XYZ file of C-alpha atoms in Angstrom:
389
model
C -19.459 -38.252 -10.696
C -19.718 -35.879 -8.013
C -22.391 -33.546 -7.890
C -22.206 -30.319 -9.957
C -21.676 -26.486 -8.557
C -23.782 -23.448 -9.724
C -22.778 -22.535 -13.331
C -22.486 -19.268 -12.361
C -19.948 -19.854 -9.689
C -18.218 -21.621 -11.866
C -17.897 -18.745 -14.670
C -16.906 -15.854 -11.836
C -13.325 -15.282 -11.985
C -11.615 -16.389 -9.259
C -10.073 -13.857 -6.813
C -7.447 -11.957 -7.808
C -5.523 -10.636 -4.793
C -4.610 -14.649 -3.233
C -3.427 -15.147 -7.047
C -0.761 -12.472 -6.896
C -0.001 -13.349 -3.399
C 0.834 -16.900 -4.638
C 3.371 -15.607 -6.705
C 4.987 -13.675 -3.903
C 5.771 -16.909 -2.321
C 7.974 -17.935 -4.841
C 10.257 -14.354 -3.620
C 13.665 -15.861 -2.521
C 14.091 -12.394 -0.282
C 17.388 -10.893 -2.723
C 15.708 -7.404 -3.222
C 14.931 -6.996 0.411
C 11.488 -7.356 2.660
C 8.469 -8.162 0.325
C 6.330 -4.911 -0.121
C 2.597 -5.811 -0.350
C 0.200 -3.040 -2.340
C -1.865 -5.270 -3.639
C -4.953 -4.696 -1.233
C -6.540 -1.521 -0.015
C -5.838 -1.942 3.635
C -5.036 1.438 5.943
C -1.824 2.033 6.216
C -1.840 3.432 10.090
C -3.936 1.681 12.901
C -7.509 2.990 14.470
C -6.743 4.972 17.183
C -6.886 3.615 20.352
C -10.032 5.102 21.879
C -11.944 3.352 19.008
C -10.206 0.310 19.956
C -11.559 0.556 23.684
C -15.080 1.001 22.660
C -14.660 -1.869 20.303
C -13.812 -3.956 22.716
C -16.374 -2.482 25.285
C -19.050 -2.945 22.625
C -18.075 -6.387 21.896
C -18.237 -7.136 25.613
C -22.012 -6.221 26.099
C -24.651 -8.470 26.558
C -26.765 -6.113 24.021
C -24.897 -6.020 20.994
C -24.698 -9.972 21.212
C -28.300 -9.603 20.286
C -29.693 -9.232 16.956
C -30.394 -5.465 16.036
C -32.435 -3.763 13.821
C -32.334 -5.242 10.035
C -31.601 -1.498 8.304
C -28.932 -0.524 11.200
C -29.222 0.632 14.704
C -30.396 4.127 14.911
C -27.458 5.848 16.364
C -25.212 5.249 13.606
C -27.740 5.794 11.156
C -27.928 9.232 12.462
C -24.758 9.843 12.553
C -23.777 9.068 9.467
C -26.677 10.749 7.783
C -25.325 14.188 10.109
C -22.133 13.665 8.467
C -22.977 12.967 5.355
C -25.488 15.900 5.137
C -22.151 18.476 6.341
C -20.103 16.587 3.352
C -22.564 17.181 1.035
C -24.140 20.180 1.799
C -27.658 18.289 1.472
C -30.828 17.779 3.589
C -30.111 13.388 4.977
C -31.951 11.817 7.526
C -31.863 8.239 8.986
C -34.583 7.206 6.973
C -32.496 7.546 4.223
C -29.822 5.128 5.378
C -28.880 1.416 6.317
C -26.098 -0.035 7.737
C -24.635 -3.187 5.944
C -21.944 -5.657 6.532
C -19.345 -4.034 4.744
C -19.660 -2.144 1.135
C -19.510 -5.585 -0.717
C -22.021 -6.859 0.411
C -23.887 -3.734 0.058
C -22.920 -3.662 -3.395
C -24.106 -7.040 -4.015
C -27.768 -6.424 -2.232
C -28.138 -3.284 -4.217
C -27.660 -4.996 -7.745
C -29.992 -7.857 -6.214
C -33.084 -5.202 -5.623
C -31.870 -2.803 -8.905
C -31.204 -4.939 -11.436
C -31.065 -9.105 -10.920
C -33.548 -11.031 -13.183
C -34.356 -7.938 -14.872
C -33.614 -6.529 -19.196
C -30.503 -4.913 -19.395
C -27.550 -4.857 -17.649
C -25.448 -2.793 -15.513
C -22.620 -0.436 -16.987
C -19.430 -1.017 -15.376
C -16.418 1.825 -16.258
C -13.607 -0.200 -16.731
C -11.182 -0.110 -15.737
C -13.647 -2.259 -12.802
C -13.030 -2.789 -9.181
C -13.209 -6.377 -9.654
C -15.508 -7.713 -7.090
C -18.166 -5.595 -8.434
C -17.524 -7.368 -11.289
C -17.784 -10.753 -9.428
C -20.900 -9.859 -7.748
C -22.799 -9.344 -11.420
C -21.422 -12.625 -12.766
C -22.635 -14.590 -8.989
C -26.086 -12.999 -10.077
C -26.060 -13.414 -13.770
C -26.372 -9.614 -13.921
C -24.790 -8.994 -17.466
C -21.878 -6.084 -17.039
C -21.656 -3.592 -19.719
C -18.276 -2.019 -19.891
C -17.500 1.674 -20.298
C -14.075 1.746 -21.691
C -12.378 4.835 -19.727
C -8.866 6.237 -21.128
C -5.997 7.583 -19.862
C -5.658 10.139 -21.781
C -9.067 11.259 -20.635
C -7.751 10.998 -16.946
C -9.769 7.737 -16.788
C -13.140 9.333 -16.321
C -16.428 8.346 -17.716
C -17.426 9.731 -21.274
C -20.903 10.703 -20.926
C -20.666 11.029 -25.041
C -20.056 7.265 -24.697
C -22.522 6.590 -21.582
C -25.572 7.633 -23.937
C -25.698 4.778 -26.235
C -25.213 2.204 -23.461
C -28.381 4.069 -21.330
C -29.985 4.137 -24.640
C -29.851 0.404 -25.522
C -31.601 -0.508 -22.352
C -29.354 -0.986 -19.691
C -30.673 -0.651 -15.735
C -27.791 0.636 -14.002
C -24.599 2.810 -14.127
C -21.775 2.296 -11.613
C -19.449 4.708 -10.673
C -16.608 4.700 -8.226
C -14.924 8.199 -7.381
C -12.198 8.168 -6.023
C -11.794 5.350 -8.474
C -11.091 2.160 -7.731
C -8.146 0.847 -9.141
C -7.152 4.326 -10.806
C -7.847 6.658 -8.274
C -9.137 8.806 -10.623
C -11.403 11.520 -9.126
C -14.450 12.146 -11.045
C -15.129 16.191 -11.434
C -18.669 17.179 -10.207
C -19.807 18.529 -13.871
C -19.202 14.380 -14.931
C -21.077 12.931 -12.031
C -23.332 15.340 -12.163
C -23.579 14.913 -16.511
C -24.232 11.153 -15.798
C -26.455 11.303 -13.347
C -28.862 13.112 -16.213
C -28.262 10.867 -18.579
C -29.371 8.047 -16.164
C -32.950 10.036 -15.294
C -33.230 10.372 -18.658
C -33.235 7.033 -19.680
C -35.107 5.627 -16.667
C -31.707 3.864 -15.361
C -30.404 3.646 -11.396
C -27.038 5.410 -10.753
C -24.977 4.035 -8.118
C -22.387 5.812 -6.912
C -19.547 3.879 -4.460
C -17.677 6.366 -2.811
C -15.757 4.139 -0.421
C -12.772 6.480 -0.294
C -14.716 9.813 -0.069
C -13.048 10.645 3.389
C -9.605 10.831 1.477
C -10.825 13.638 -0.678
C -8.694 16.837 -0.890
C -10.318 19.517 1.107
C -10.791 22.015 -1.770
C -12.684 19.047 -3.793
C -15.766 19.099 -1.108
C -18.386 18.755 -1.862
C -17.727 16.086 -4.422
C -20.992 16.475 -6.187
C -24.650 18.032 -5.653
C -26.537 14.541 -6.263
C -28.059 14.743 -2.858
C -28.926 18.642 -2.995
C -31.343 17.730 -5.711
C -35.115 17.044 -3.861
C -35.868 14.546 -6.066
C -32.099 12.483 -5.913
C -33.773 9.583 -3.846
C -36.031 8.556 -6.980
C -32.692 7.521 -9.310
C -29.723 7.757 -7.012
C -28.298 4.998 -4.783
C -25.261 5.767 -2.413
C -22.665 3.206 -0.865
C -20.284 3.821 1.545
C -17.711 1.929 3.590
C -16.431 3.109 7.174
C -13.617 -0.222 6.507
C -10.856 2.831 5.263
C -11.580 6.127 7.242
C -12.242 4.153 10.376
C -9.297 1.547 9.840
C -11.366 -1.117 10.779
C -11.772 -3.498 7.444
C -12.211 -6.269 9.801
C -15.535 -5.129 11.384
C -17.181 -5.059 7.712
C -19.464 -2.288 8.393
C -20.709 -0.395 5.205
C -24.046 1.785 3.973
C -26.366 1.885 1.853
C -27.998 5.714 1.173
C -31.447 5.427 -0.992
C -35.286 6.874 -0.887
C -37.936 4.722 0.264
C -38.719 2.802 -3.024
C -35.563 1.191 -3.374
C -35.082 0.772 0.413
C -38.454 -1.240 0.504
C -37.053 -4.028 -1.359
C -33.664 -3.804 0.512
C -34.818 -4.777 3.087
C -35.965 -7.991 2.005
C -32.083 -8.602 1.039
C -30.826 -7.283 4.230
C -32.342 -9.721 6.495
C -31.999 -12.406 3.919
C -28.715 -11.536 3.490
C -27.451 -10.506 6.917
C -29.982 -10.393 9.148
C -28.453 -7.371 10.899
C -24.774 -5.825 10.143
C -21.981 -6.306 13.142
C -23.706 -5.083 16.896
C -20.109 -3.669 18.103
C -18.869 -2.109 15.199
C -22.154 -0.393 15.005
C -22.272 0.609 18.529
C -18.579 2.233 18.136
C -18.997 3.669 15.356
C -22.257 5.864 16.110
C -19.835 7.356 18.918
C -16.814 7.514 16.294
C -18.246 9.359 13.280
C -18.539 12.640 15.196
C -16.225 12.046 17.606
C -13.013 11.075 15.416
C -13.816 13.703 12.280
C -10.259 15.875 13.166
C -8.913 11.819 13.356
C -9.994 11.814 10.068
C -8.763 14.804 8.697
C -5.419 14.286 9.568
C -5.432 10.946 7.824
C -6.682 12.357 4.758
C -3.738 14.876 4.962
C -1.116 11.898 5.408
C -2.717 10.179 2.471
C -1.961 13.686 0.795
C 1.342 13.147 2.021
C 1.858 9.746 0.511
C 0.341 10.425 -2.740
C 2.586 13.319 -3.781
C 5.539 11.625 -2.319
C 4.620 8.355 -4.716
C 3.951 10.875 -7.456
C 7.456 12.086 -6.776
C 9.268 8.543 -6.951
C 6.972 7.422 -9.647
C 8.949 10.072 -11.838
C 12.005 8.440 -11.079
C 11.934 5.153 -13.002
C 12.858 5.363 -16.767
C 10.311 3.857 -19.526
C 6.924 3.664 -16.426
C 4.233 5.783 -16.602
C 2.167 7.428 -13.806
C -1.421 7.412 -15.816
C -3.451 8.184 -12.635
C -3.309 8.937 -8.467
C -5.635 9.406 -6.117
C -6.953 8.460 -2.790
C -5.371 4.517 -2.045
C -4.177 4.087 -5.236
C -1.499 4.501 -8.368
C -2.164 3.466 -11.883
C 1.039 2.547 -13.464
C 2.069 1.944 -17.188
C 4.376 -0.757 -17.587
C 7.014 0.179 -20.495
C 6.209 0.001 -23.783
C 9.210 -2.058 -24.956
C 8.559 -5.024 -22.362
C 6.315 -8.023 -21.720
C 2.738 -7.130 -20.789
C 1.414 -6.413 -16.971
C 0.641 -9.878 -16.274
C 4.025 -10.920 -16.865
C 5.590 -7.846 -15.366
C 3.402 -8.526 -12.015
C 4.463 -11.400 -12.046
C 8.137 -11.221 -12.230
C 7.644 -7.869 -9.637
C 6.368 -10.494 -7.024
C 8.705 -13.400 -7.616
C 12.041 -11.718 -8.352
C 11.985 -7.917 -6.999
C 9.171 -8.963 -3.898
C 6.907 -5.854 -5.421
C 3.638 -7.320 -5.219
C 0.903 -5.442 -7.205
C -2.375 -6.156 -9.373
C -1.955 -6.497 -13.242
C -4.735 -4.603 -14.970
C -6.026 -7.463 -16.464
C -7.724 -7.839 -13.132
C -9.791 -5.138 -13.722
C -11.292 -5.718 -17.147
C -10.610 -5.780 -20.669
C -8.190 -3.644 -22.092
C -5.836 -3.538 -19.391
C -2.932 -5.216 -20.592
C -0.187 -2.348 -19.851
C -1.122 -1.261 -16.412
C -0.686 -2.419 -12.978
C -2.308 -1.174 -9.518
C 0.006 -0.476 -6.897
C -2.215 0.505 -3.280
C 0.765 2.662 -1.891
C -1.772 3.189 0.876
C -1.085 0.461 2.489
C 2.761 1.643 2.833
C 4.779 3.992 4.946
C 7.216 6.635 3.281
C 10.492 4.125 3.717
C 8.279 1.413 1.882
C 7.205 3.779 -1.165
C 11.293 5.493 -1.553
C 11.778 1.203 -2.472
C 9.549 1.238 -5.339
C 11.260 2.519 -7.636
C 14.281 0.410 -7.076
C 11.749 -2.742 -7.118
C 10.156 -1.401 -10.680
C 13.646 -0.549 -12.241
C 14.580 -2.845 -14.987
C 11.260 -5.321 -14.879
């Protein structure tokens, strides 16, 4: 008998995005080329001067080396000078550290907040899925926070308070949302945050996609203009999207000195150090590409109306949410549920998407599309694709 693997390995779901991939390679080709939105991935490439001091950076003798295990210090301050302009709010470098990719920060975060301990950690659902993953790797218990869509798929403090009130250690929230792209209103962040000091619970607050904000939504919240915030508040943040360089897997972790005490014995278990290069570029991108950035956050304007607009076009589907990467689709009401419709999208029409079973319970009629990922001649297809299926 061969030797056993970890029992919670064994109970993690597997990964979802290779599983609807397999079924795209049963697509015969008679609807035209496949259209992939099943992963976030940006759309556009990194612009070519961040390419050159990529591979610069990755030419150096010194960023062969290992680095510092919270970050170097140029890109912490960077990105604590840009995220204090975002939000308005007095950050220093002290208050960051640079991970390998938001993942993984994710997972070392639940490791110092919440592993081994009573409780669990609330999870709005519908969930981004590895986040999901990461508490069933750890044998974190996840406490789901059923969100509607006739509530815009935002968190219900009114049903936050019991779950905070039974014990639980942590809240997660992802704004925009990931897989809704529901943006969560300051007054709700803001609502849950109190609920979480009042109960003596961590919130965490992912904001991966932050860069894609509209303009007019900044700042997204007022966590960070509160002096205390670093007592109750943990940040994460990706530069994967904005930067267009998912590859690298460089992330961040914001957080006061309590919680960053014990991160750090996770981030050189963990990783040792996060990516030398992508560090080194980045310190130099974050200020220099920010009117880079601003113009893709108006073309992911651009692509989110214009799948609003074909969205409307396809009789018995249901737009329930939009935002940032993403579209949260109803499939009809008369037809077979989203796993089968994903399924027959991928194989038959060469639509591949994410069924919302993916993403927790109570998902059964929606599927994710990342329109993101796809130009303007890709998107005008998708209603063709979702016609009829």
């Amino acid at each position: 008998m061969p030797p056993p693997l970890s029992p919670r390995i064994e109970a993690t779901d597997p990964p979802p995005i290779p599983a609807a991939r397999a079924w795209a390679a049963r697509y015969a080709g008679g609807a035209g080329p496949a259209i992939d939105l099943t992963q976030a991935v940006p759309g556009y490439p990194p612009p070519a001067s961040l390419l050159d001091r990529l591979a610069e950076a990755g030419g150096s003798r010194a960023a062969a080396g290992y680095g510092p295990i919270d970050g170097d210090p140029a890109l912490r301050e960077a990105l604590a000078a840009d995220a204090a302009a975002f939000y308005g709010a007095p950050l220093g470098a002290a208050d960051v550290a640079i991970t390998a990719g938001c993942n993984l920060a994710f997972a070392m975060a639940m490791a110092v907040l919440a592993a081994g301990a009573e409780g669990g950690v609330i999870l709005p659902t519908p969930w981004y899925f590895n986040h999901r993953m990461a508490l069933a790797m750890q044998g974190i218990p996840a406490l789901p926070l059923p969100c509607r869509a006739e509530d815009g798929f935002l968190p219900d403090p009114v049903r936050l308070a019991p779950l905070l009130a039974g014990g639980a250690r942590v809240l997660v929230l992802v704004t925009p949302n990931n897989p809704t792209g529901a943006v969560y209103p300051p007054a709700v962040i803001e609502a849950c945050a109190a609920l979480c000091r009042r109960h003596g619970a961590w919130l965490v607050i992912d904001e991966t996609y932050r860069d894609f904000l509209p303009a007019a939504a900044l700042p997204p919240h007022r966590l960070f203009q509160d002096p205390d915030w670093r007592e109750g508040v943990v940040h994460l943040y990706s530069f994967s999207k904005a930067y267009c360089i998912p590859g690298h897997r460089v992330g961040a972790i914001l957080a006061g000195p309590r919680m960053r005490a014990g991160l750090m014995k996770a981030l050189d278990t963990w990783q040792i150090c996060a990516p030398r290069p992508a560090q080194a570029a980045l310190a130099w991108a974050v200020p220099a590409l920010a009117a880079w950035r601003a113009g893709n956050r108006d073309l992911m304007a651009e692509r989110a109306g214009l799948f609003r607009r074909v969205a409307a076009q396809v009789p018995g589907w249901r737009l329930d949410a939009l935002g940032a990467y993403f579209a949260y689709l109803r499939v009809p009401e008369a037809g077979p549920d989203a796993m089968a419709v994903a399924e027959r999208l991928a194989t038959e029409r060469g639509l591949l998407t994410l069924p919302g079973p993916f993403f927790g319970p109570g998902q059964e009629r929606h599927v994710r599309l990342a329109f993101a990922n796809a130009g303007p001649e890709a998107i005008a297809e998708v209603p063709g694709r979702l016609a009829g299926c």
